[in-house]
Short mmCIF file of C-alpha atoms in Angstrom, two decimals:
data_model
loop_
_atom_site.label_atom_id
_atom_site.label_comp_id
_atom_site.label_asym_id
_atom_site.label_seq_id
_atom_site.Cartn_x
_atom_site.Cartn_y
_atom_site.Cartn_z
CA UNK A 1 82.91 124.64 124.08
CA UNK A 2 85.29 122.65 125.95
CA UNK A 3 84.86 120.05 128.93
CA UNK A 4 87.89 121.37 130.05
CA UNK A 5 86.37 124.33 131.40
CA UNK A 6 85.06 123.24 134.20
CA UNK A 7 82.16 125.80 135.87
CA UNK A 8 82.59 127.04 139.12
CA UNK A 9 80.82 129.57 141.44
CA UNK A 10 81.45 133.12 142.60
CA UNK A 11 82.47 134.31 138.76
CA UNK A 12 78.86 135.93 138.18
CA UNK A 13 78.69 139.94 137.50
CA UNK A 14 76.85 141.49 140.58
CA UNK A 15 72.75 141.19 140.28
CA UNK A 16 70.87 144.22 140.65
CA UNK A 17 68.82 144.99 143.58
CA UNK A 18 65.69 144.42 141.95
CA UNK A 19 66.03 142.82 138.58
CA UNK A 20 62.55 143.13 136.89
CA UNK A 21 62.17 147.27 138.08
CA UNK A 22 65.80 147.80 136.92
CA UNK A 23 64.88 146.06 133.73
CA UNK A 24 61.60 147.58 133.22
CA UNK A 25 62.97 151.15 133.36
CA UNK A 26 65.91 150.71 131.30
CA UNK A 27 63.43 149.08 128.44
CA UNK A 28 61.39 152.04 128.65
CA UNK A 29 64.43 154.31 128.21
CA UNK A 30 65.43 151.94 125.41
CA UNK A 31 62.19 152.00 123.89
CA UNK A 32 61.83 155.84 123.80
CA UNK A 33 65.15 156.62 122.94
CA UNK A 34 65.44 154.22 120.39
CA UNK A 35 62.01 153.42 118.54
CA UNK A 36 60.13 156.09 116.35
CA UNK A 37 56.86 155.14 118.41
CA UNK A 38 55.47 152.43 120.58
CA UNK A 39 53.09 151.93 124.00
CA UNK A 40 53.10 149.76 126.86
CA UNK A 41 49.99 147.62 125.61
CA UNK A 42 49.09 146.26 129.15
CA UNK A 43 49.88 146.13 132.65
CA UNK A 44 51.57 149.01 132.93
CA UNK A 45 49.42 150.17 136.42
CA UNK A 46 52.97 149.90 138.58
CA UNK A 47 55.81 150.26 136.21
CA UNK A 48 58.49 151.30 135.98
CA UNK A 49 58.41 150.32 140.00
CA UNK A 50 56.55 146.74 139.45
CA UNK A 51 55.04 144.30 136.78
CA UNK A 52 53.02 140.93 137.21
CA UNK A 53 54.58 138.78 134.65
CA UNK A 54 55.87 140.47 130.90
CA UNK A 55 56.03 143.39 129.99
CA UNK A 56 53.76 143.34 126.58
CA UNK A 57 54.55 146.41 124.03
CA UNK A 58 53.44 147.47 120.43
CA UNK A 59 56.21 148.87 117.92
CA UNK A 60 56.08 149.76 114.55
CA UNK A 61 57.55 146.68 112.29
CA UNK A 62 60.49 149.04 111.56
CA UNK A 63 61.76 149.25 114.75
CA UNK A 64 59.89 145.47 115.46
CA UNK A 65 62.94 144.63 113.31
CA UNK A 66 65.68 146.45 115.20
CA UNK A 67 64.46 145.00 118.64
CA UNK A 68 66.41 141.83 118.97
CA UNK A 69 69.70 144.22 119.18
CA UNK A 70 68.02 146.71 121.37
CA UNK A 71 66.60 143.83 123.80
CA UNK A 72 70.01 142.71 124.00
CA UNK A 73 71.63 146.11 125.13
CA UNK A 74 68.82 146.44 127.61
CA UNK A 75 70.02 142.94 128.89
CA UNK A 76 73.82 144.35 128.58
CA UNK A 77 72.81 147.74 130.72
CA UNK A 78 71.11 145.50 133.38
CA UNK A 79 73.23 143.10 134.05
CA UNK A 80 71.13 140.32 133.11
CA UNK A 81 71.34 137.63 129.97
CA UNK A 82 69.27 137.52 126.82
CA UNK A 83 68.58 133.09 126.75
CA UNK A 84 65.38 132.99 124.98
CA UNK A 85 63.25 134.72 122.15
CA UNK A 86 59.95 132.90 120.82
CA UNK A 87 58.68 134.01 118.12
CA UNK A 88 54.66 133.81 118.88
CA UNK A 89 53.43 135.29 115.34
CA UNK A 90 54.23 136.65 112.30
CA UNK A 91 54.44 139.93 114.35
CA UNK A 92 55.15 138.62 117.42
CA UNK A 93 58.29 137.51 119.59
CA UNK A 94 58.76 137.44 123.53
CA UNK A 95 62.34 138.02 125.12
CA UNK A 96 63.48 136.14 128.01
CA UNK A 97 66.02 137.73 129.78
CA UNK A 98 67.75 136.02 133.09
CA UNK A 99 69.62 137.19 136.15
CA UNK A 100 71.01 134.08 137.83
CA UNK A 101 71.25 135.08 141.74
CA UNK A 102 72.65 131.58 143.48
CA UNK A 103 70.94 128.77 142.47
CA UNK A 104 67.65 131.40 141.74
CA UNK A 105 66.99 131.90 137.94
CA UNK A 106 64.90 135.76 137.57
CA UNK A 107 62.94 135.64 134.28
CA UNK A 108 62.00 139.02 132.45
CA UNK A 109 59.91 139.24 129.73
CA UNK A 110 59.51 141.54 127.08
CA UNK A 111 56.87 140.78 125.32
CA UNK A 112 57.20 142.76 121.56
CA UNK A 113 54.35 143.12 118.99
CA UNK A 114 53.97 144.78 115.65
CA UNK A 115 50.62 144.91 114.53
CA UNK A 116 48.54 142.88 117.16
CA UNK A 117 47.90 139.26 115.52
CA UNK A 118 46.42 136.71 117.50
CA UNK A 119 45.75 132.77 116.06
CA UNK A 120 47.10 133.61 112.88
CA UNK A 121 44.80 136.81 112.32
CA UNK A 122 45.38 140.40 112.39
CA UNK A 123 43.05 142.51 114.87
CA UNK A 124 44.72 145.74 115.55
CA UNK A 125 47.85 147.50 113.31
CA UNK A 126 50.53 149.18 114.89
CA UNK A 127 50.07 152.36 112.49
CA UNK A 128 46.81 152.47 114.18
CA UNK A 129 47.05 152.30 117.37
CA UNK A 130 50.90 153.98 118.02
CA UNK A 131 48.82 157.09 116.06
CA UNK A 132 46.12 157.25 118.82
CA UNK A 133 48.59 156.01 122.17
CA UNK A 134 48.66 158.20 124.95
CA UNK A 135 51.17 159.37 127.74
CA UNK A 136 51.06 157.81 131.05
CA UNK A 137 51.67 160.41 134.02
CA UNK A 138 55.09 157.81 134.84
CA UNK A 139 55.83 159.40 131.38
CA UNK A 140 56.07 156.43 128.62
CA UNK A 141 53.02 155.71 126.10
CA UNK A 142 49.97 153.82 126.32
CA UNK A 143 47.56 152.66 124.07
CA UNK A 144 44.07 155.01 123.64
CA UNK A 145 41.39 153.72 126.42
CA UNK A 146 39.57 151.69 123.45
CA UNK A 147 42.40 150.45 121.99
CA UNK A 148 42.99 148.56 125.25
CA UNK A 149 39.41 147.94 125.44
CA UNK A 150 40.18 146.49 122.45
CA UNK A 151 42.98 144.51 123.30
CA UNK A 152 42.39 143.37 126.16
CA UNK A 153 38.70 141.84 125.06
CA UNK A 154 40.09 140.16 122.13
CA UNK A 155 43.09 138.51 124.05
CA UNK A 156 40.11 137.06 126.46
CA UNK A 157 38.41 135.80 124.09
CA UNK A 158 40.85 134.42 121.79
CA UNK A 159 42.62 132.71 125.19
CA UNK A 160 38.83 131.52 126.93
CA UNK A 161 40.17 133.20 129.79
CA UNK A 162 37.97 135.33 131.76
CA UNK A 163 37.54 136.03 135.28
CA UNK A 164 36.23 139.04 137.62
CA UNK A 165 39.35 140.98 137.29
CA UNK A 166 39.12 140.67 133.61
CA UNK A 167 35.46 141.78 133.91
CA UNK A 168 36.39 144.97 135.83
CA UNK A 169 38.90 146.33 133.84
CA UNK A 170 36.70 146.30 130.83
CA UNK A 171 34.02 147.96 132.87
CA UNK A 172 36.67 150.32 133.80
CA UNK A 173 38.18 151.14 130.71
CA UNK A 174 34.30 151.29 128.84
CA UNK A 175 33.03 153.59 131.41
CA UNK A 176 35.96 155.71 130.28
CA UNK A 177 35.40 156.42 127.03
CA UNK A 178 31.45 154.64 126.23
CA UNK A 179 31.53 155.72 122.64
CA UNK A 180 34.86 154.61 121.11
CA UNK A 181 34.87 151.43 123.19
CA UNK A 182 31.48 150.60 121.41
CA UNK A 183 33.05 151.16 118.18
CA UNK A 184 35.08 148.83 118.91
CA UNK A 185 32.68 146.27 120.14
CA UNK A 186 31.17 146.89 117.38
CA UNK A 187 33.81 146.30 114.96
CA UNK A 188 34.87 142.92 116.26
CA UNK A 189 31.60 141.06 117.61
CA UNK A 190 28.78 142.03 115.52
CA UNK A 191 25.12 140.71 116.38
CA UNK A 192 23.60 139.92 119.73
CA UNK A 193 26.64 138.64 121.03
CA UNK A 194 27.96 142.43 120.86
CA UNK A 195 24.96 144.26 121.98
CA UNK A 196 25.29 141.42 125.05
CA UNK A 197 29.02 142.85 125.71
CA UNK A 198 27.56 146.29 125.79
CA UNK A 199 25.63 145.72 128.05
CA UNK A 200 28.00 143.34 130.55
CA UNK A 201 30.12 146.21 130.05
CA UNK A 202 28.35 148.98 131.14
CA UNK A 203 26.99 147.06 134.13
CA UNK A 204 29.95 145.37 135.10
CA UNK A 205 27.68 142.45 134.80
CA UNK A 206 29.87 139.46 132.78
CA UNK A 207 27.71 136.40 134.10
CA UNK A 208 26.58 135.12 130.30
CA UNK A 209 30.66 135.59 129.55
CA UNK A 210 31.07 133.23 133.24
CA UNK A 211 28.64 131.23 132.21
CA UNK A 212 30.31 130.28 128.65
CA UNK A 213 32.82 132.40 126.59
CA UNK A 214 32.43 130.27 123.55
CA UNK A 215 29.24 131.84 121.97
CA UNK A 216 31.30 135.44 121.98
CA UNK A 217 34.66 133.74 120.47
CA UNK A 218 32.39 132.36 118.08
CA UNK A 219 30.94 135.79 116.91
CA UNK A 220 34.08 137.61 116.92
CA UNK A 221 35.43 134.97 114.47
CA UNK A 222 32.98 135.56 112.56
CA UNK A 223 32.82 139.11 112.59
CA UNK A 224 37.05 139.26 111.18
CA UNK A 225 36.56 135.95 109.30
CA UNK A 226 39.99 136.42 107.23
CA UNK A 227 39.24 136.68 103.33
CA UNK A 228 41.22 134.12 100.61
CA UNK A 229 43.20 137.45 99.80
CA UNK A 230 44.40 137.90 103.30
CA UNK A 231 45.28 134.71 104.01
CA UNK A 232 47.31 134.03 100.43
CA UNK A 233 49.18 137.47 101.21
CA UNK A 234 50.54 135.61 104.44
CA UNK A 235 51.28 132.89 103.37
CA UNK A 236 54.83 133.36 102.66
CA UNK A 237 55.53 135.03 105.42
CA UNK A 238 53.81 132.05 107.33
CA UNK A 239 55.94 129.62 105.36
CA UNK A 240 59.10 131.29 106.47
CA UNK A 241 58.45 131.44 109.95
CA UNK A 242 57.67 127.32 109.48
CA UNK A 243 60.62 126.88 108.02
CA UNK A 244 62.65 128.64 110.53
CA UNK A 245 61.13 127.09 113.93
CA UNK A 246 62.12 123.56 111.70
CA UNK A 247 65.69 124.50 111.17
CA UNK A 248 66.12 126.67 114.43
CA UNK A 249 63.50 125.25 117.01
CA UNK A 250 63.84 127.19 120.27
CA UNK A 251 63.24 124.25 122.24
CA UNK A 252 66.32 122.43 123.97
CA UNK A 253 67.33 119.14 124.45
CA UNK A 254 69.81 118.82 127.53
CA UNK A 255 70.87 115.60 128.87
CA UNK A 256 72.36 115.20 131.95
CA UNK A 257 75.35 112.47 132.39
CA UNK A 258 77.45 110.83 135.42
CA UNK A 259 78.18 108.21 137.68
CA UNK A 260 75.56 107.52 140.41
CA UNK A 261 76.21 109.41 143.29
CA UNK A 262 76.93 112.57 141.46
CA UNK A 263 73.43 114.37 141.99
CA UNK A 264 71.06 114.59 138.66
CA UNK A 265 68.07 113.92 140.12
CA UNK A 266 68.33 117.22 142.04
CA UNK A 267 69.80 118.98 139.32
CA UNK A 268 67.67 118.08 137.07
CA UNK A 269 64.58 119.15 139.21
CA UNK A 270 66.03 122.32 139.62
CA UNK A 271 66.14 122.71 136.18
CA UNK A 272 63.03 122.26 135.34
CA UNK A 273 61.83 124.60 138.21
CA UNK A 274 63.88 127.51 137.08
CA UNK A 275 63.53 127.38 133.32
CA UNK A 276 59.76 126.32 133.23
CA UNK A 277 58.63 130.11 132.41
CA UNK A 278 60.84 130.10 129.45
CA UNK A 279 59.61 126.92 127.69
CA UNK A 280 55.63 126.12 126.64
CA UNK A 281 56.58 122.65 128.37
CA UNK A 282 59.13 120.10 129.85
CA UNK A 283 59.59 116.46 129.54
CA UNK A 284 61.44 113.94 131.13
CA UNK A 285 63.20 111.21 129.62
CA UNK A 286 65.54 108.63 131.13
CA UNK A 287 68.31 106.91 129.02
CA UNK A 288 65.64 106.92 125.66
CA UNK A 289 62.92 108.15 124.32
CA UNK A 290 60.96 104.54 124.69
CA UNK A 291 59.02 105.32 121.06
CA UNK A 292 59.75 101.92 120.60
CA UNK A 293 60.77 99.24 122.06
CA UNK A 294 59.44 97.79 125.71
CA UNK A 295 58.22 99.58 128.29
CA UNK A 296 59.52 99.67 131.98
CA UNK A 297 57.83 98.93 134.87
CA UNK A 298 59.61 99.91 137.33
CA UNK A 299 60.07 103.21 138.07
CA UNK A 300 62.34 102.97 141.54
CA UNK A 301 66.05 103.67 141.78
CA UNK A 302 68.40 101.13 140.74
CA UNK A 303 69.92 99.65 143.27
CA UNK A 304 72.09 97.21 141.52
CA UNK A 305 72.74 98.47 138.23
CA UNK A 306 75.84 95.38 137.40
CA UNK A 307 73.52 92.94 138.99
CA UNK A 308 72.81 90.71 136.05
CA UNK A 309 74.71 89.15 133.87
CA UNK A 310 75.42 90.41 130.08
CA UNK A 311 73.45 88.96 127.24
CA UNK A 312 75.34 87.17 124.38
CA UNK A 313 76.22 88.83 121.08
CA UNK A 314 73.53 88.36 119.34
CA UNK A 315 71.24 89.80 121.87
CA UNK A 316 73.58 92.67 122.60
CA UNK A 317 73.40 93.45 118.61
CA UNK A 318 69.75 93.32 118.92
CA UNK A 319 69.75 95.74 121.63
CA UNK A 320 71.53 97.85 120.34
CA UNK A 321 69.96 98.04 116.87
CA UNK A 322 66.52 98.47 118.97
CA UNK A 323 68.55 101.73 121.06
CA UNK A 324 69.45 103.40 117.62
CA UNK A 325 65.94 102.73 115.95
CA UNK A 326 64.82 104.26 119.41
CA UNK A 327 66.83 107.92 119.24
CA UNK A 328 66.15 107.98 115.81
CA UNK A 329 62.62 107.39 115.79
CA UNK A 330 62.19 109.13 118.76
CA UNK A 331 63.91 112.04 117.80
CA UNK A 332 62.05 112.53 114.74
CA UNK A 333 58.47 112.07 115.73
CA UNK A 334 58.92 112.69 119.63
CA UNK A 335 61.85 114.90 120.48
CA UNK A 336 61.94 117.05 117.41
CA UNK A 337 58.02 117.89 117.25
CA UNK A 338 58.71 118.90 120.75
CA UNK A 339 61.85 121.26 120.63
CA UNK A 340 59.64 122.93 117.43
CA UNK A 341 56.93 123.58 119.83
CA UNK A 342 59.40 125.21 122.09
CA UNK A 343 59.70 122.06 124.48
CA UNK A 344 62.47 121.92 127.28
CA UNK A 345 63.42 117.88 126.56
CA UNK A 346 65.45 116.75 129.97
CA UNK A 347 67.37 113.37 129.43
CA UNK A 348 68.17 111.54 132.81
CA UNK A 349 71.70 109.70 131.13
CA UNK A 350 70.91 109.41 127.35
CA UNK A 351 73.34 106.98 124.79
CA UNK A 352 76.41 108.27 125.50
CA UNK A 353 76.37 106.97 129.24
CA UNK A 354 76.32 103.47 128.01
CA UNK A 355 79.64 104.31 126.52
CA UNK A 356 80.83 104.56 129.79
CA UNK A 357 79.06 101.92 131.21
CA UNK A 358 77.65 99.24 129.11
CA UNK A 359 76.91 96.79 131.54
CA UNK A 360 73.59 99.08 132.54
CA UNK A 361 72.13 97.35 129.83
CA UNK A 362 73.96 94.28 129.73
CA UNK A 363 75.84 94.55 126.56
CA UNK A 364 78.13 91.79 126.07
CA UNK A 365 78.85 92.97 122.48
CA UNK A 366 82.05 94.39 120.32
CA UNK A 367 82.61 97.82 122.24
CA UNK A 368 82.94 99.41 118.37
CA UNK A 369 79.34 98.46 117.69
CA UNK A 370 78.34 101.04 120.32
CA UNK A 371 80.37 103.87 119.38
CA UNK A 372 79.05 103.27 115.64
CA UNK A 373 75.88 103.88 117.01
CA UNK A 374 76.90 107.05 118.07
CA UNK A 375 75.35 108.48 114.57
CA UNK A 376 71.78 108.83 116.15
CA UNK A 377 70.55 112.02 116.93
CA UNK A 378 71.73 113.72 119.98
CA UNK A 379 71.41 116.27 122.37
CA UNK A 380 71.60 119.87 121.85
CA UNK A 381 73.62 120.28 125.17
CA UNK A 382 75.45 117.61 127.28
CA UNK A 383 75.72 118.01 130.82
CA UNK A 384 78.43 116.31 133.19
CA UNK A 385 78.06 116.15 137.03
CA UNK A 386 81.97 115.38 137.53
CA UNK A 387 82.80 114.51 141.22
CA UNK A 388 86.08 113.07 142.87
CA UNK A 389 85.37 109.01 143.66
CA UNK A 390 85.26 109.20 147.11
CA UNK A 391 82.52 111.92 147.22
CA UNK A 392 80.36 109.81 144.90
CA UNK A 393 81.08 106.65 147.07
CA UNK A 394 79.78 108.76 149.78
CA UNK A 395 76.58 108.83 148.51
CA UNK A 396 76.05 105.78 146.75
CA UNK A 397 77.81 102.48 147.35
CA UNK A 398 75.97 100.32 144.66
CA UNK A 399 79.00 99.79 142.46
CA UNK A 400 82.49 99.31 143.35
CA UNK A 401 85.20 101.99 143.86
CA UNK A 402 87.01 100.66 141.34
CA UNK A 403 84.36 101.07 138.83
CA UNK A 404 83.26 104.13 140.09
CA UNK A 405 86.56 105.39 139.57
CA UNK A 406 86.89 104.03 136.01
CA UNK A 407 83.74 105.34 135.34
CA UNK A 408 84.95 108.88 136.29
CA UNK A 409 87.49 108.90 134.31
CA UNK A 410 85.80 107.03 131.09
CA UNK A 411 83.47 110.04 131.43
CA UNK A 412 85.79 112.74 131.60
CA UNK A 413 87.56 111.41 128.62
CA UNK A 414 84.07 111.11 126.36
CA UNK A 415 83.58 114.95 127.10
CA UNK A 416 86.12 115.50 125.83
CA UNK A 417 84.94 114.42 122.67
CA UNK A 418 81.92 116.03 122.57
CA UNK A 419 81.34 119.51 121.31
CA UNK A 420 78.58 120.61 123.55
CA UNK A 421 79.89 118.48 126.44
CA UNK A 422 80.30 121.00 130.07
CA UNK A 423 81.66 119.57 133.36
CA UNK A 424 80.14 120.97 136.34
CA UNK A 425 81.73 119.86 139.87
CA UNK A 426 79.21 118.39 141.82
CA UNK A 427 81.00 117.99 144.47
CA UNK A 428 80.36 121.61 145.36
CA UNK A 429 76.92 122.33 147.52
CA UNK A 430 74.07 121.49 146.12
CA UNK A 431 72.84 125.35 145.39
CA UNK A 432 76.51 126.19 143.80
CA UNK A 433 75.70 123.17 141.25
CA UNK A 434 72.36 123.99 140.99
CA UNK A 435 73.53 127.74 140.09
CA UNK A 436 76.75 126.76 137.74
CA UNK A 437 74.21 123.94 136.04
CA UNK A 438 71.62 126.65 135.59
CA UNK A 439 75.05 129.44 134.12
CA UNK A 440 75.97 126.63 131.60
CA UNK A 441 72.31 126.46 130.25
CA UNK A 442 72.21 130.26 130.09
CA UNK A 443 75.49 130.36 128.27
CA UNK A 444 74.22 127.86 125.70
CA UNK A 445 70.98 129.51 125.14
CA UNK A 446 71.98 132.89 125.11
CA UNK A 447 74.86 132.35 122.43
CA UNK A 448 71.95 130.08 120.11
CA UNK A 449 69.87 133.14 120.54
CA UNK A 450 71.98 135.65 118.95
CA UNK A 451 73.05 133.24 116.67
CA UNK A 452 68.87 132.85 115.13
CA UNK A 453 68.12 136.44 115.71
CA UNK A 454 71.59 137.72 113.95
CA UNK A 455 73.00 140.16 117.16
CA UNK A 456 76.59 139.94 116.57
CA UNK A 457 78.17 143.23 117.16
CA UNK A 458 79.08 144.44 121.06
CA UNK A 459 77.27 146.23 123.23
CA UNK A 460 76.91 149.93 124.13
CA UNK A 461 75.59 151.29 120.28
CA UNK A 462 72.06 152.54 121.35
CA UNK A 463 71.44 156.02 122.95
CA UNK A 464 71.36 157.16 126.59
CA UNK A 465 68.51 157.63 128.86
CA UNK A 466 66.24 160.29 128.40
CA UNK A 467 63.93 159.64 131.01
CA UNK A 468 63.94 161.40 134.54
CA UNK A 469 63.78 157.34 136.23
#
C-alpha cells in the first residue's frame, strides 16, 4: 500500500437499502444452501425482516470450517465488507461485516458456533442439537424449545446477566415444553439451586435470580465441572488458538499523523465511535505509550508547540533513548497484551511525527539518531491527514507558514517510506474524511482478515438462493 494513493470520496459501491435485513436473508440462503445442517440459536423473533444486534447460529464443525469463505460471499452478495472475525472459543468465531454509508460505519454480525462452549467448557454439541432443531414458519431452522431453554439459561448465567426480559423468555419457552426443559435444568444445575429454577420458571417468578445470580453460576459449575480427561484432550487445541491470537492478534494499532490544523482530533473520535462494536475495547494514546518515563500534566491543546528552546545533545540522546525504551516497553507489556485481547489502540501522532518535527520535543540532537530509532515497534496502520498549507493555516496559526509548509511536505515524503502509510485529504468536509478515514481502516482490516482466516480465491463459488425471501 502506497501513500500515493490518496483516498477520496464518491468511489464506494452503492449500499443497500437496509443493510442488516439484506444481510440477514442472504446468510440464511447461504446457510441452507451451503451447510449440511445448522439453526438460528437466538433472536430470530423478526428475521429475516429485523435483528437486535448478531445474528448467533450453530453449525456442524464441518461446515464451522468452511464458514470463513461462505461469510465472505455473503459479504460479496451484499455489498458490504468482511473487516473483522474474533475467534471467541475453540468453537467459536463472530464475523463483522461493514457497509460504510458517508461517514456512517453499519456493523453486521454473524455470530458462528460449533458445539456451544462457553468459558472454556463445552455445554451443548452441535450433533445434538442440529439433530433435534426445528423449522421456523419464516422457513430456516431453530433450535428444539429446550435446547434454547438451554441456551439461553446457560449464556445468563455464565455472563451474570439477567433481567425481566431474560426471565420471560425462559418462562415462555418452559411453559412450552415443561418436561424436556426440566431435563435440562436438570442436567446442568443439580441440587436446590435447580429445583429453585423450576420453580422461577414455571411462575415466571426470578426474584432469588434478581436478588443474586452467583449461587446458580456456582451450581451449574459444579454440576459440568470439566474432568482432567476433558481438559488434557483440549489442550492442544487451546494451545493453538494461543498461539495464533499471539502471532495474529485481531486487535489494531492505528496511528494517526499530520500537521496541526489538519483535523485528528475529529477523526480520531469518529473512529472510535464507528468501530467500537468491532473491538472488546479502545485506547487512546498520544505521541507514546508513557509505560515509562514522566507523566504529563497537562492535558490542554498545545498552543505553542516551538515555544521552547531545544535541549543540548546530551539531553536530546537521553530523550531519545527514554522514547525507544518507551515503544518498546510499551509495546510489549501495554500495546501488544492489548491488540491480543482484541484492543482498538488509537495513537494521536506516534514516533514518526517527530521525524517531521523534532522540535515538539525539543531535540537538539544528530537528526540520524532519530531515524535509528526508527527500529521500535510500530503501528499496524499509519494514517496521514494531508491538507494544502493554507487550509491548515486556516485553522491553526500556532506555527509559521513556512514550517507548516515544510512540515507538509516532510510528511508526505516519510509516507512514502512507510509500507502501511495512507494519505487521506483532509481538506475535504469533515464527513468525506471521516468516511475515506473509516474506507482505509476497512481496507486494511478486511485484507488482514482473509489473510488469518486463509479466503483467497474470488467470489461467486457458493450456490444460489433457495429460499422464497
Amino acid at each position: 500500500m502506497t501513500p500515493q494513493n490518496l483516498v477520496e470520496s464518491g468511489n464506494t459501491a452503492p449500499i443497500p437499502v437496509n443493510v442488516k435485513s439484506n444481510v440477514a436473508r442472504v446468510l440464511l440462503d447461504a446457510l441452507s444452501t451451503e451447510c449440511k445442517a445448522y439453526c438460528i440459536l437466538s433472536g430470530y423473533e423478526r428475521l429475516p425482516d429485523a435483528f437486535d444486534t448478531d445474528i448467533d447460529f450453530m453449525v456442524g464443525q464441518e461446515d464451522f470450517d468452511r464458514l470463513p469463505r461462505i461469510i465472505d460471499e455473503v459479504a460479496h452478495r451484499t455489498g458490504t465488507q468482511l473487516f473483522q472475525a474474533i475467534d471467541h472459543e475453540l468453537t467459536g468465531r463472530a464475523y463483522f461485516l461493514g457497509s460504510l454509508e458517508g461517514p456512517v460505519l453499519t456493523i453486521v454480525q454473524p455470530d458462528s458456533a460449533a458445539d456451544y462452549r462457553h468459558f472454556g467448557r463445552k455445554w451443548l454439541p452441535a450433533k445434538e442439537v442440529l439433530a433435534a432443531r426445528r423449522l421456523h414458519p419464516n422457513g430456516f431452522y431453530i433450535p428444539s424449545t429446550a435446547h434454547e431453554f438451554a441456551y439461553s439459561l446457560i449464556k445468563r448465567l455464565n455472563k451474570r446477566s439477567f433481567n425481566r426480559e431474560h426471565g420471560y423468555k425462559l418462562h415462555r419457552l418452559y411453559v412450552e415444553d415443561r418436561i424436556e426443559c426440566g431435563r435440562m435444568i436438570a442436567r446442568f444445575i443439580r441440587g436446590p439451586e435447580g429445583s429453585q429454577i423450576v420453580r422461577m420458571a414455571s411462575a415466571n417468578d426470578w426474584t432469588a435470580m434478581y436478588d443474586s445470580i452467583e449461587p446458580f453460576r456456582a451450581a451449574m459449575l459444579r454440576t459440568r465441572k470439566e474432568t482432567f480427561q476433558q481438559r488434557l484432550k483440549d489442550l492442544p487445541r487451546n494451545a493453538l488458538n494461543v498461539m495464533r491470537r499471539i502471532v495474529q492478534p485481531t486487535g489494531c494499532w492505528i496511528a494517526f499523523m499530520g500537521p496541526d490544523g489538519c483535523g485528528k482530533s475529529l477523526v480520531l473520535n469518529a473512529v472510535s465511535r464507528e468501530f467500537a462494536p468491532s473491538f472488546r475495547t479502545i485506547r487512546h494514546y498520544h505521541l507514546r505509550p508513557k509505560l515509562i518515563g514522566r507523566k504529563s500534566t497537562s492535558h490542554g491543546p498545545v498552543t505553542d508547540p516551538h515555544g521552547q528552546p531545544p535541549r543540548g545533545a546530551v539531553a536530546s540522546t537521553a530523550k531519545v533513548v527514554d522514547l525507544w525504551l518507551d515503544y518498546t516497553l510499551g509495546y510489549l507489556f501495554r500495546i501488544l497484551p492489548g491488540l491480543i485481547r482484541t484492543e482498538l489502540v488509537l495513537f494521536d501522532r506516534c514516533f514518526y511525527d517527530l521525524l517531521v518535527d523534532s522540535k515538539r520535543i525539543r531535540y537538539g540532537g544528530p537528526p540520524g539518531l532519530l531515524r535509528a530509532a526508527r527500529i521500535a515497534p510500530g503501528p499496524d496502520l499509519v494514517i496521514l491527514l494531508d491538507a494544502p498549507p493554507e487550509v491548515l493555516r486556516s485553522r491553526k496559526q500556532e506555527v509559521p507558514a513556512t514550517e507548516v509548509e515544510r512540515q507538509r511536505a516532510a510528511y508526505l515524503e516519510l509516507a512514502r517510506t512507510l509500507p502501511s502509510a495512507v494519505v487521506i485529504n483532509a481538506a475535504q468536509p469533515a464527513e468525506h474524511v471521516i468516511h475515506d478515514t473509516v474506507a482505509a481502516i476497512m481496507n486494511h482490516l478486511g485484507q488482514r482478515t482473509k489473510k488469518r482466516l486463509r479466503i483467497s480465491s474470488g467470489p461467486g463459488t457458493l450456490s444460489r438462493s433457495k429460499q422464497p425471501w
